[in-house]
Amino acid sequence: MRYFIFFSYDGSRYHGWQIQPDADSVQARLQGALSLLLRSAISVTGAGRTDTGVHARMMVAHFDHDQEMDVQQLAYKLNKLLPRDIAVSRIQQVNPHMHARFSATSRMYRYYLHTSKDPFLCLTSYETHYNLDFNKMNQAAKILMEYEDFGAFCKSHADVKTTLCHVTTAEWRQTSATTWYFEIRANRFLRNMVRAVVGTLVDVGRGRITLEEFRKIVEGKRRTEAGESMPAHALFLEDVTYAMM
């Protein structure tokens, strides 16, 4: 039987989602807790692979087990066993063909930014004092939806078969006088893609590159032409969607 786990985590002290040989990861923590509670070796598969320091307000993973379970009780026990920075919201039995990664139809990330010093945002938002032109940054963001090859924003030497992604949302939104976030939704994302996109958009906002130069960067598909990747601590995986549950 297959089960989906819906959970969230603060990625600050983890080396990303995926299990690492000599470092702590969210997958290792979740897998270890499940194996202990179910008294068998459990393998979990996530909807994606967040990088070191990246957070998830909503992440989905699946695992298989040969018995029906009280999923509410299992979620309760998992939350008691897992560290405080990983929280399970629910567990749901699904059809055996459902896959946390391959059945997902879209993922949505947000990158948070603030423009004045704030001690309550420093761990989850990027502080900048540049006079950014968010109108220009949104014009550039719209350009992203005209293309499907995002090789310009893929980490160099990444082991990927294709750099094609279908972006359906790309927009900067203001939440207060000093706080913003960039929201991007796509069917899939390349490694380091969101932080590289944000870094290049910030270059547009600073006036370092024009809208036409931004378009040429996308068309050129060369990572060396795009902007620097932004720090990981301000990036959140916010949503994962599925056509059928």
PDB file of C-alpha atoms in Angstrom:
ATOM      1  CA  MET A   1       0.000   0.000   0.000  1.00  0.00           C
ATOM      2  CA  ARG A   2       1.199   3.498  -0.819  1.00  0.00           C
ATOM      3  CA  TYR A   3       0.959   6.488   1.462  1.00  0.00           C
ATOM      4  CA  PHE A   4       1.576  10.204   0.872  1.00  0.00           C
ATOM      5  CA  ILE A   5       3.030  12.308   3.691  1.00  0.00           C
ATOM      6  CA  PHE A   6       2.401  16.067   3.649  1.00  0.00           C
ATOM      7  CA  PHE A   7       4.885  17.976   5.806  1.00  0.00           C
ATOM      8  CA  SER A   8       6.928  21.150   6.222  1.00  0.00           C
ATOM      9  CA  TYR A   9      10.408  21.944   7.442  1.00  0.00           C
ATOM     10  CA  ASP A  10      12.893  24.643   8.253  1.00  0.00           C
ATOM     11  CA  GLY A  11      15.905  23.709   6.148  1.00  0.00           C
ATOM     12  CA  SER A  12      18.421  25.880   8.011  1.00  0.00           C
ATOM     13  CA  ARG A  13      20.376  23.050   9.616  1.00  0.00           C
ATOM     14  CA  TYR A  14      19.958  20.415   6.909  1.00  0.00           C
ATOM     15  CA  HIS A  15      22.013  19.670   3.820  1.00  0.00           C
ATOM     16  CA  GLY A  16      18.890  19.692   1.682  1.00  0.00           C
ATOM     17  CA  TRP A  17      16.166  17.101   1.292  1.00  0.00           C
ATOM     18  CA  GLN A  18      18.190  14.237  -0.161  1.00  0.00           C
ATOM     19  CA  ILE A  19      20.139  11.766   1.965  1.00  0.00           C
ATOM     20  CA  GLN A  20      23.861  12.617   2.097  1.00  0.00           C
ATOM     21  CA  PRO A  21      26.653  10.216   3.113  1.00  0.00           C
ATOM     22  CA  ASP A  22      28.181  12.451   5.798  1.00  0.00           C
ATOM     23  CA  ALA A  23      25.583  15.129   6.473  1.00  0.00           C
ATOM     24  CA  ASP A  24      22.132  15.487   8.014  1.00  0.00           C
ATOM     25  CA  SER A  25      19.143  15.711   5.654  1.00  0.00           C
ATOM     26  CA  VAL A  26      15.360  15.949   5.905  1.00  0.00           C
ATOM     27  CA  GLN A  27      14.895  12.682   4.007  1.00  0.00           C
ATOM     28  CA  ALA A  28      17.169  10.851   6.433  1.00  0.00           C
ATOM     29  CA  ARG A  29      15.247  12.183   9.437  1.00  0.00           C
ATOM     30  CA  LEU A  30      11.837  11.281   8.010  1.00  0.00           C
ATOM     31  CA  GLN A  31      12.961   7.887   6.768  1.00  0.00           C
ATOM     32  CA  GLY A  32      14.571   7.033  10.100  1.00  0.00           C
ATOM     33  CA  ALA A  33      11.499   8.028  12.101  1.00  0.00           C
ATOM     34  CA  LEU A  34       9.148   6.015   9.872  1.00  0.00           C
ATOM     35  CA  SER A  35      11.392   2.954   9.984  1.00  0.00           C
ATOM     36  CA  LEU A  36      11.494   3.097  13.773  1.00  0.00           C
ATOM     37  CA  LEU A  37       7.731   3.474  14.169  1.00  0.00           C
ATOM     38  CA  LEU A  38       6.808   0.835  11.580  1.00  0.00           C
ATOM     39  CA  ARG A  39       9.597  -1.530  12.659  1.00  0.00           C
ATOM     40  CA  SER A  40      10.788  -2.121   9.105  1.00  0.00           C
ATOM     41  CA  ALA A  41      13.144  -0.450   6.635  1.00  0.00           C
ATOM     42  CA  ILE A  42      11.085   2.330   5.015  1.00  0.00           C
ATOM     43  CA  SER A  43      12.226   4.267   1.955  1.00  0.00           C
ATOM     44  CA  VAL A  44      10.629   7.649   1.231  1.00  0.00           C
ATOM     45  CA  THR A  45      10.545   9.428  -2.133  1.00  0.00           C
ATOM     46  CA  GLY A  46      10.074  13.194  -2.184  1.00  0.00           C
ATOM     47  CA  ALA A  47       8.296  15.453  -4.655  1.00  0.00           C
ATOM     48  CA  GLY A  48      11.574  17.262  -5.269  1.00  0.00           C
ATOM     49  CA  ARG A  49      15.058  17.927  -3.936  1.00  0.00           C
ATOM     50  CA  THR A  50      15.449  21.176  -2.052  1.00  0.00           C
ATOM     51  CA  ASP A  51      19.039  22.370  -1.666  1.00  0.00           C
ATOM     52  CA  THR A  52      20.982  22.998   1.525  1.00  0.00           C
ATOM     53  CA  GLY A  53      19.276  25.662   3.635  1.00  0.00           C
ATOM     54  CA  VAL A  54      16.080  25.820   1.547  1.00  0.00           C
ATOM     55  CA  HIS A  55      12.773  25.519   3.412  1.00  0.00           C
ATOM     56  CA  ALA A  56       9.462  23.857   2.564  1.00  0.00           C
ATOM     57  CA  ARG A  57       6.114  25.131   3.738  1.00  0.00           C
ATOM     58  CA  MET A  58       4.628  22.153   1.924  1.00  0.00           C
ATOM     59  CA  MET A  59       6.526  19.050   0.837  1.00  0.00           C
ATOM     60  CA  VAL A  60       5.121  15.681  -0.202  1.00  0.00           C
ATOM     61  CA  ALA A  61       6.767  12.275  -0.027  1.00  0.00           C
ATOM     62  CA  HIS A  62       5.510   8.733  -0.499  1.00  0.00           C
ATOM     63  CA  PHE A  63       6.354   5.399   1.082  1.00  0.00           C
ATOM     64  CA  ASP A  64       5.058   1.839   0.784  1.00  0.00           C
ATOM     65  CA  HIS A  65       3.930  -0.438   3.603  1.00  0.00           C
ATOM     66  CA  ASP A  66       2.198  -3.808   3.455  1.00  0.00           C
ATOM     67  CA  GLN A  67      -0.414  -3.020   6.114  1.00  0.00           C
ATOM     68  CA  GLU A  68      -3.267  -0.574   6.508  1.00  0.00           C
ATOM     69  CA  MET A  69      -2.577   1.972   9.220  1.00  0.00           C
ATOM     70  CA  ASP A  70      -4.270   4.570  11.345  1.00  0.00           C
ATOM     71  CA  VAL A  71      -2.776   7.490   9.464  1.00  0.00           C
ATOM     72  CA  GLN A  72      -3.805  10.091  12.028  1.00  0.00           C
ATOM     73  CA  GLN A  73      -2.115   8.146  14.784  1.00  0.00           C
ATOM     74  CA  LEU A  74       1.001   7.669  12.654  1.00  0.00           C
ATOM     75  CA  ALA A  75       1.176  11.406  11.931  1.00  0.00           C
ATOM     76  CA  TYR A  76       0.848  12.127  15.645  1.00  0.00           C
ATOM     77  CA  LYS A  77       3.646   9.708  16.536  1.00  0.00           C
ATOM     78  CA  LEU A  78       5.888  11.042  13.768  1.00  0.00           C
ATOM     79  CA  ASN A  79       5.536  14.588  15.073  1.00  0.00           C
ATOM     80  CA  LYS A  80       6.502  13.381  18.545  1.00  0.00           C
ATOM     81  CA  LEU A  81       9.600  11.650  17.164  1.00  0.00           C
ATOM     82  CA  LEU A  82      10.765  14.134  14.536  1.00  0.00           C
ATOM     83  CA  PRO A  83      12.786  17.241  15.493  1.00  0.00           C
ATOM     84  CA  ARG A  84      10.941  20.525  16.001  1.00  0.00           C
ATOM     85  CA  ASP A  85      11.946  21.858  12.592  1.00  0.00           C
ATOM     86  CA  ILE A  86      10.084  19.101  10.684  1.00  0.00           C
ATOM     87  CA  ALA A  87       6.287  18.902  11.025  1.00  0.00           C
ATOM     88  CA  VAL A  88       3.878  16.393   9.465  1.00  0.00           C
ATOM     89  CA  SER A  89       0.443  17.833   8.651  1.00  0.00           C
ATOM     90  CA  ARG A  90      -1.227  14.661   7.374  1.00  0.00           C
ATOM     91  CA  ILE A  91      -0.732  11.197   5.898  1.00  0.00           C
ATOM     92  CA  GLN A  92      -3.029   9.816   3.221  1.00  0.00           C
ATOM     93  CA  GLN A  93      -3.361   6.427   1.577  1.00  0.00           C
ATOM     94  CA  VAL A  94      -3.272   6.796  -2.227  1.00  0.00           C
ATOM     95  CA  ASN A  95      -3.526   4.615  -5.305  1.00  0.00           C
ATOM     96  CA  PRO A  96      -0.395   2.481  -5.797  1.00  0.00           C
ATOM     97  CA  HIS A  97       0.380   4.207  -9.115  1.00  0.00           C
ATOM     98  CA  MET A  98       0.650   7.633  -7.462  1.00  0.00           C
ATOM     99  CA  HIS A  99       4.219   8.932  -7.208  1.00  0.00           C
ATOM    100  CA  ALA A 100       5.225  11.917  -5.075  1.00  0.00           C
ATOM    101  CA  ARG A 101       7.607  13.191  -7.747  1.00  0.00           C
ATOM    102  CA  PHE A 102       6.336  11.995 -11.112  1.00  0.00           C
ATOM    103  CA  SER A 103       2.600  12.425 -10.430  1.00  0.00           C
ATOM    104  CA  ALA A 104       3.032  16.071  -9.388  1.00  0.00           C
ATOM    105  CA  THR A 105       1.639  18.492 -11.967  1.00  0.00           C
ATOM    106  CA  SER A 106       3.255  21.635 -10.577  1.00  0.00           C
ATOM    107  CA  ARG A 107       5.465  23.052  -7.845  1.00  0.00           C
ATOM    108  CA  MET A 108       5.446  26.594  -6.542  1.00  0.00           C
ATOM    109  CA  TYR A 109       8.341  28.424  -4.871  1.00  0.00           C
ATOM    110  CA  ARG A 110       8.565  31.838  -3.247  1.00  0.00           C
ATOM    111  CA  TYR A 111      11.721  33.839  -2.636  1.00  0.00           C
ATOM    112  CA  TYR A 112      11.373  36.420   0.151  1.00  0.00           C
ATOM    113  CA  LEU A 113      13.118  39.791   0.220  1.00  0.00           C
ATOM    114  CA  HIS A 114      13.065  42.786   2.561  1.00  0.00           C
ATOM    115  CA  THR A 115      14.536  46.255   2.108  1.00  0.00           C
ATOM    116  CA  SER A 116      15.146  47.359   5.702  1.00  0.00           C
ATOM    117  CA  LYS A 117      16.863  45.660   8.613  1.00  0.00           C
ATOM    118  CA  ASP A 118      14.484  43.378  10.503  1.00  0.00           C
ATOM    119  CA  PRO A 119      15.689  40.928  13.165  1.00  0.00           C
ATOM    120  CA  PHE A 120      12.590  38.761  12.704  1.00  0.00           C
ATOM    121  CA  LEU A 121      13.167  38.255   8.976  1.00  0.00           C
ATOM    122  CA  CYS A 122      16.911  37.727   8.836  1.00  0.00           C
ATOM    123  CA  LEU A 123      16.678  33.913   8.846  1.00  0.00           C
ATOM    124  CA  THR A 124      13.907  33.547   6.258  1.00  0.00           C
ATOM    125  CA  SER A 125      14.213  36.555   3.947  1.00  0.00           C
ATOM    126  CA  TYR A 126      17.012  38.238   1.986  1.00  0.00           C
ATOM    127  CA  GLU A 127      17.922  41.727   3.162  1.00  0.00           C
ATOM    128  CA  THR A 128      18.865  44.196   0.450  1.00  0.00           C
ATOM    129  CA  HIS A 129      19.283  47.970   0.425  1.00  0.00           C
ATOM    130  CA  TYR A 130      19.481  48.405  -3.336  1.00  0.00           C
ATOM    131  CA  ASN A 131      16.862  50.700  -4.817  1.00  0.00           C
ATOM    132  CA  LEU A 132      15.212  47.969  -6.867  1.00  0.00           C
ATOM    133  CA  ASP A 133      12.818  48.700  -9.733  1.00  0.00           C
ATOM    134  CA  PHE A 134      10.183  46.030  -9.100  1.00  0.00           C
ATOM    135  CA  ASN A 135       8.160  47.160 -12.109  1.00  0.00           C
ATOM    136  CA  LYS A 136      11.096  46.334 -14.385  1.00  0.00           C
ATOM    137  CA  MET A 137      11.672  43.087 -12.509  1.00  0.00           C
ATOM    138  CA  ASN A 138       8.075  42.078 -13.179  1.00  0.00           C
ATOM    139  CA  GLN A 139       8.437  42.931 -16.858  1.00  0.00           C
ATOM    140  CA  ALA A 140      11.455  40.643 -16.967  1.00  0.00           C
ATOM    141  CA  ALA A 141       9.601  37.934 -15.049  1.00  0.00           C
ATOM    142  CA  LYS A 142       6.893  37.885 -17.722  1.00  0.00           C
ATOM    143  CA  ILE A 143       9.560  37.125 -20.320  1.00  0.00           C
ATOM    144  CA  LEU A 144      10.210  33.812 -18.560  1.00  0.00           C
ATOM    145  CA  MET A 145       6.753  32.569 -19.537  1.00  0.00           C
ATOM    146  CA  GLU A 146       7.589  32.989 -23.220  1.00  0.00           C
ATOM    147  CA  TYR A 147      10.257  30.280 -23.069  1.00  0.00           C
ATOM    148  CA  GLU A 148      10.610  26.643 -22.017  1.00  0.00           C
ATOM    149  CA  ASP A 149      14.375  26.079 -22.041  1.00  0.00           C
ATOM    150  CA  PHE A 150      15.982  27.405 -18.867  1.00  0.00           C
ATOM    151  CA  GLY A 151      19.524  26.194 -19.317  1.00  0.00           C
ATOM    152  CA  ALA A 152      20.696  29.699 -18.388  1.00  0.00           C
ATOM    153  CA  PHE A 153      19.507  29.112 -14.823  1.00  0.00           C
ATOM    154  CA  CYS A 154      20.603  25.503 -14.337  1.00  0.00           C
ATOM    155  CA  LYS A 155      23.542  24.758 -12.075  1.00  0.00           C
ATOM    156  CA  SER A 156      26.671  24.051 -14.106  1.00  0.00           C
ATOM    157  CA  HIS A 157      27.438  20.369 -14.673  1.00  0.00           C
ATOM    158  CA  ALA A 158      24.064  19.342 -13.228  1.00  0.00           C
ATOM    159  CA  ASP A 159      23.090  15.804 -14.158  1.00  0.00           C
ATOM    160  CA  VAL A 160      19.824  16.550 -15.992  1.00  0.00           C
ATOM    161  CA  LYS A 161      18.406  15.025 -19.157  1.00  0.00           C
ATOM    162  CA  THR A 162      16.549  18.161 -20.185  1.00  0.00           C
ATOM    163  CA  THR A 163      16.451  21.841 -19.226  1.00  0.00           C
ATOM    164  CA  LEU A 164      12.859  22.265 -20.412  1.00  0.00           C
ATOM    165  CA  CYS A 165      10.314  23.586 -17.884  1.00  0.00           C
ATOM    166  CA  HIS A 166       6.825  25.011 -18.338  1.00  0.00           C
ATOM    167  CA  VAL A 167       6.526  28.151 -16.190  1.00  0.00           C
ATOM    168  CA  THR A 168       2.950  29.312 -15.550  1.00  0.00           C
ATOM    169  CA  THR A 169       3.513  31.980 -12.871  1.00  0.00           C
ATOM    170  CA  ALA A 170       6.428  34.380 -12.390  1.00  0.00           C
ATOM    171  CA  GLU A 171       5.712  37.561 -10.433  1.00  0.00           C
ATOM    172  CA  TRP A 172       7.031  39.845  -7.707  1.00  0.00           C
ATOM    173  CA  ARG A 173       4.425  40.713  -5.080  1.00  0.00           C
ATOM    174  CA  GLN A 174       4.650  43.353  -2.359  1.00  0.00           C
ATOM    175  CA  THR A 175       3.378  42.452   1.118  1.00  0.00           C
ATOM    176  CA  SER A 176       4.309  45.622   3.041  1.00  0.00           C
ATOM    177  CA  ALA A 177       6.283  48.825   2.578  1.00  0.00           C
ATOM    178  CA  THR A 178       9.541  46.882   2.943  1.00  0.00           C
ATOM    179  CA  THR A 179       8.729  43.241   2.111  1.00  0.00           C
ATOM    180  CA  TRP A 180       8.329  41.402  -1.192  1.00  0.00           C
ATOM    181  CA  TYR A 181       8.359  37.890  -2.534  1.00  0.00           C
ATOM    182  CA  PHE A 182       8.908  36.389  -5.963  1.00  0.00           C
ATOM    183  CA  GLU A 183       6.470  33.613  -6.806  1.00  0.00           C
ATOM    184  CA  ILE A 184       7.185  31.101  -9.547  1.00  0.00           C
ATOM    185  CA  ARG A 185       5.192  28.013 -10.504  1.00  0.00           C
ATOM    186  CA  ALA A 186       6.200  25.384 -13.060  1.00  0.00           C
ATOM    187  CA  ASN A 187       5.732  21.735 -13.847  1.00  0.00           C
ATOM    188  CA  ARG A 188       9.349  21.119 -12.813  1.00  0.00           C
ATOM    189  CA  PHE A 189      12.453  23.031 -11.742  1.00  0.00           C
ATOM    190  CA  LEU A 190      16.131  22.620 -12.472  1.00  0.00           C
ATOM    191  CA  ARG A 191      18.711  22.478  -9.731  1.00  0.00           C
ATOM    192  CA  ASN A 192      19.409  25.992  -8.402  1.00  0.00           C
ATOM    193  CA  MET A 193      16.975  27.427 -10.993  1.00  0.00           C
ATOM    194  CA  VAL A 194      14.854  29.649  -8.750  1.00  0.00           C
ATOM    195  CA  ARG A 195      17.778  31.291  -6.963  1.00  0.00           C
ATOM    196  CA  ALA A 196      19.525  31.918 -10.297  1.00  0.00           C
ATOM    197  CA  VAL A 197      16.357  33.427 -11.780  1.00  0.00           C
ATOM    198  CA  VAL A 198      15.929  35.698  -8.749  1.00  0.00           C
ATOM    199  CA  GLY A 199      19.576  36.787  -8.884  1.00  0.00           C
ATOM    200  CA  THR A 200      19.205  37.745 -12.540  1.00  0.00           C
ATOM    201  CA  LEU A 201      15.937  39.589 -11.898  1.00  0.00           C
ATOM    202  CA  VAL A 202      17.631  41.542  -9.112  1.00  0.00           C
ATOM    203  CA  ASP A 203      20.276  42.559 -11.663  1.00  0.00           C
ATOM    204  CA  VAL A 204      17.436  43.927 -13.796  1.00  0.00           C
ATOM    205  CA  GLY A 205      16.026  45.784 -10.777  1.00  0.00           C
ATOM    206  CA  ARG A 206      19.422  47.308 -10.038  1.00  0.00           C
ATOM    207  CA  GLY A 207      19.791  48.498 -13.631  1.00  0.00           C
ATOM    208  CA  ARG A 208      22.783  46.237 -14.274  1.00  0.00           C
ATOM    209  CA  ILE A 209      21.070  44.560 -17.235  1.00  0.00           C
ATOM    210  CA  THR A 210      18.239  45.686 -19.504  1.00  0.00           C
ATOM    211  CA  LEU A 211      15.075  43.796 -20.371  1.00  0.00           C
ATOM    212  CA  GLU A 212      16.518  42.995 -23.792  1.00  0.00           C
ATOM    213  CA  GLU A 213      19.712  41.699 -22.206  1.00  0.00           C
ATOM    214  CA  PHE A 214      17.603  39.564 -19.866  1.00  0.00           C
ATOM    215  CA  ARG A 215      15.831  38.073 -22.874  1.00  0.00           C
ATOM    216  CA  LYS A 216      19.161  37.316 -24.540  1.00  0.00           C
ATOM    217  CA  ILE A 217      20.365  35.576 -21.354  1.00  0.00           C
ATOM    218  CA  VAL A 218      17.328  33.285 -21.421  1.00  0.00           C
ATOM    219  CA  GLU A 219      17.777  32.594 -25.141  1.00  0.00           C
ATOM    220  CA  GLY A 220      21.531  32.023 -24.751  1.00  0.00           C
ATOM    221  CA  LYS A 221      21.016  29.139 -22.298  1.00  0.00           C
ATOM    222  CA  ARG A 222      24.448  29.699 -20.720  1.00  0.00           C
ATOM    223  CA  ARG A 223      24.656  29.774 -16.940  1.00  0.00           C
ATOM    224  CA  THR A 224      27.724  32.002 -17.062  1.00  0.00           C
ATOM    225  CA  GLU A 225      25.658  34.807 -18.616  1.00  0.00           C
ATOM    226  CA  ALA A 226      22.967  34.877 -15.920  1.00  0.00           C
ATOM    227  CA  GLY A 227      23.170  36.519 -12.504  1.00  0.00           C
ATOM    228  CA  GLU A 228      24.539  35.051  -9.296  1.00  0.00           C
ATOM    229  CA  SER A 229      22.438  32.627  -7.278  1.00  0.00           C
ATOM    230  CA  MET A 230      20.725  34.205  -4.292  1.00  0.00           C
ATOM    231  CA  PRO A 231      21.259  32.832  -0.762  1.00  0.00           C
ATOM    232  CA  ALA A 232      19.230  29.724   0.074  1.00  0.00           C
ATOM    233  CA  HIS A 233      17.733  30.841   3.395  1.00  0.00           C
ATOM    234  CA  ALA A 234      15.036  33.005   1.745  1.00  0.00           C
ATOM    235  CA  LEU A 235      13.678  30.301  -0.576  1.00  0.00           C
ATOM    236  CA  PHE A 236      10.576  28.253   0.261  1.00  0.00           C
ATOM    237  CA  LEU A 237       8.870  25.416  -1.548  1.00  0.00           C
ATOM    238  CA  GLU A 238       5.286  26.541  -0.948  1.00  0.00           C
ATOM    239  CA  ASP A 239       3.070  24.105  -2.827  1.00  0.00           C
ATOM    240  CA  VAL A 240       2.995  20.832  -4.762  1.00  0.00           C
ATOM    241  CA  THR A 241      -0.131  19.942  -6.757  1.00  0.00           C
ATOM    242  CA  TYR A 242      -1.502  16.673  -8.103  1.00  0.00           C
ATOM    243  CA  ALA A 243      -4.233  16.076 -10.678  1.00  0.00           C
ATOM    244  CA  MET A 244      -5.675  13.113  -8.763  1.00  0.00           C
ATOM    245  CA  MET A 245      -5.428  12.014  -5.160  1.00  0.00           C
TER     246      MET A 245
END
